[in-house]
Amino acid sequence: MSMTKRGIGMSEVSSGDALLFLTDEQLRQGIEAMFFAYRGFTSAPDAILEGLDYGRAHHRALHFIARVPGMNVKRLLEILGVTKQSLNRVLRTLIEDGLVESRVGTADKRERHLYLTETGAALESRLSDAQRRQMRAAYRQAGPDAVAGFRQVLEAMMEPRMRSTYGSLRDGGA
Amino acid sequence: MSMTKRGIGMSEVSSGDALLFLTDEQLRQGIEAMFFAYRGFTSAPDAILEGLDYGRAHHRALHFIARVPGMNVKRLLEILGVTKQSLNRVLRTLIEDGLVESRVGTADKRERHLYLTETGAALESRLSDAQRRQMRAAYRQAGPDAVAGFRQVLEAMMEPRMRSTYGSLRDGGA
DNA sequence: ACCTTAAGTCAGTGTTGTTGACATTCCAAG
DNA sequence: CTTGGAATGTCAACAACACTGACTTAAGGT
């Protein structure tokens, strides 16, 4: 079961072996791989969250607040792709529990800017470390070239809006 | 099952550029890429399911029943990684609606073997086609080498149990 | 002043997951 | 042949996380 390795113009219509990676069977395997891998991807942080009163939604919020300190609620909503009611439920508990601080905006006082407290940063680190450990193991096992390809395919899979969101996080935050 | 033989020994401790793909920043980007990409991955079938009385759980069940016709419930439970109560709710509606047929096992009459009906196969095709179209677009955009890497990393990310499940689906089904 | 935007809130609903308890059927070992 | 345990199915209750819709408050911008 060897994967073809030819640099070939993608404009060519499927005929030979070269596009074997586009057969329905190959695509289906990719779909299943994505499904199974996503479970592995979330399992480490999920294990930590078990027992605490938080879930995956809290983890995601913490992650992006850590990533872009001072981010306002609107931006976080766009990134997470959920409704404000859904986010609010999560955010409220995080603020009540002293993991997140919500400061009134300086330029625009309607906005609330979100920051992790020390406690919040501590939990975020625990979660992040666990997830990074998993990711690191997978990266190490697959090697740098595979990782580059992995990233390329994932980026191509994103919806355009999310791709630009992803890009803006990548190079430089706010 | 050929794992790539890479130029660089993975036992070397991070120092030069060679392991730049293992920096915390790189890992974090991979994590975010996975998060955003998964949304793109599910969006096409989700759009179809909208309006029908089914959800993602129904899609997953249909997918794997289509993949391994005659699969018993226990196997499906292992693959999906949910409780039997959770699966049963989904399966029951699919059977009631005539999308899935549940036949008593021949060798072991306790077992139920699951098959798609014509109607079930039709819906499964619609969903599968939509998801494959998305996947194909991403694959085409990234190219064959990237796809090979993508698959390698995903496989490394799976939990061991899921990796073997994935493998058994890949080469040969039941 | 008026309209819009940002944020938060209340109420209701749906999907998907979880436990726990229990019944049924049936294979296989004693 | 009896019995223990496995496979399946079902009922009930509950939790996490999403949704829609309607509304308020505060602070812009024009």
PDB file of C-alpha atoms (C1' of nucleotides) in Angstrom, chain B residues 72-74 84-85 88 92 110-112, chain D residues 5-14:
ATOM      1  CA  ASN B  72     -22.760  -6.377  14.740  1.00  0.00           C
ATOM      2  CA  VAL B  73     -23.709  -3.837  17.363  1.00  0.00           C
ATOM      3  CA  LYS B  74     -20.791  -4.541  19.643  1.00  0.00           C
ATOM      4  CA  LYS B  84     -24.852   1.350  23.908  1.00  0.00           C
ATOM      5  CA  GLN B  85     -27.655   3.541  25.227  1.00  0.00           C
ATOM      6  CA  ASN B  88     -29.321   2.629  20.586  1.00  0.00           C
ATOM      7  CA  ARG B  92     -33.606   2.750  16.767  1.00  0.00           C
ATOM      8  CA  ARG B 110     -27.798 -12.964  20.240  1.00  0.00           C
ATOM      9  CA  GLU B 111     -26.010 -10.742  17.825  1.00  0.00           C
ATOM     10  CA  ARG B 112     -27.728  -8.292  15.539  1.00  0.00           C
TER      11      ARG B 112
ATOM     12  C1'  DG D   5     -22.091 -14.704  31.841  1.00  0.00           C
ATOM     13  C1'  DA D   6     -22.131 -12.294  27.367  1.00  0.00           C
ATOM     14  C1'  DA D   7     -24.755  -9.638  23.918  1.00  0.00           C
ATOM     15  C1'  DT D   8     -28.503  -6.904  23.217  1.00  0.00           C
ATOM     16  C1'  DG D   9     -32.143  -3.867  24.182  1.00  0.00           C
ATOM     17  C1'  DT D  10     -34.901  -0.659  27.031  1.00  0.00           C
ATOM     18  C1'  DC D  11     -36.416   2.751  30.633  1.00  0.00           C
ATOM     19  C1'  DA D  12     -35.367   6.767  33.252  1.00  0.00           C
ATOM     20  C1'  DA D  13     -32.727  10.595  34.700  1.00  0.00           C
ATOM     21  C1'  DC D  14     -29.295  13.789  33.881  1.00  0.00           C
TER      22       DC D  14
END
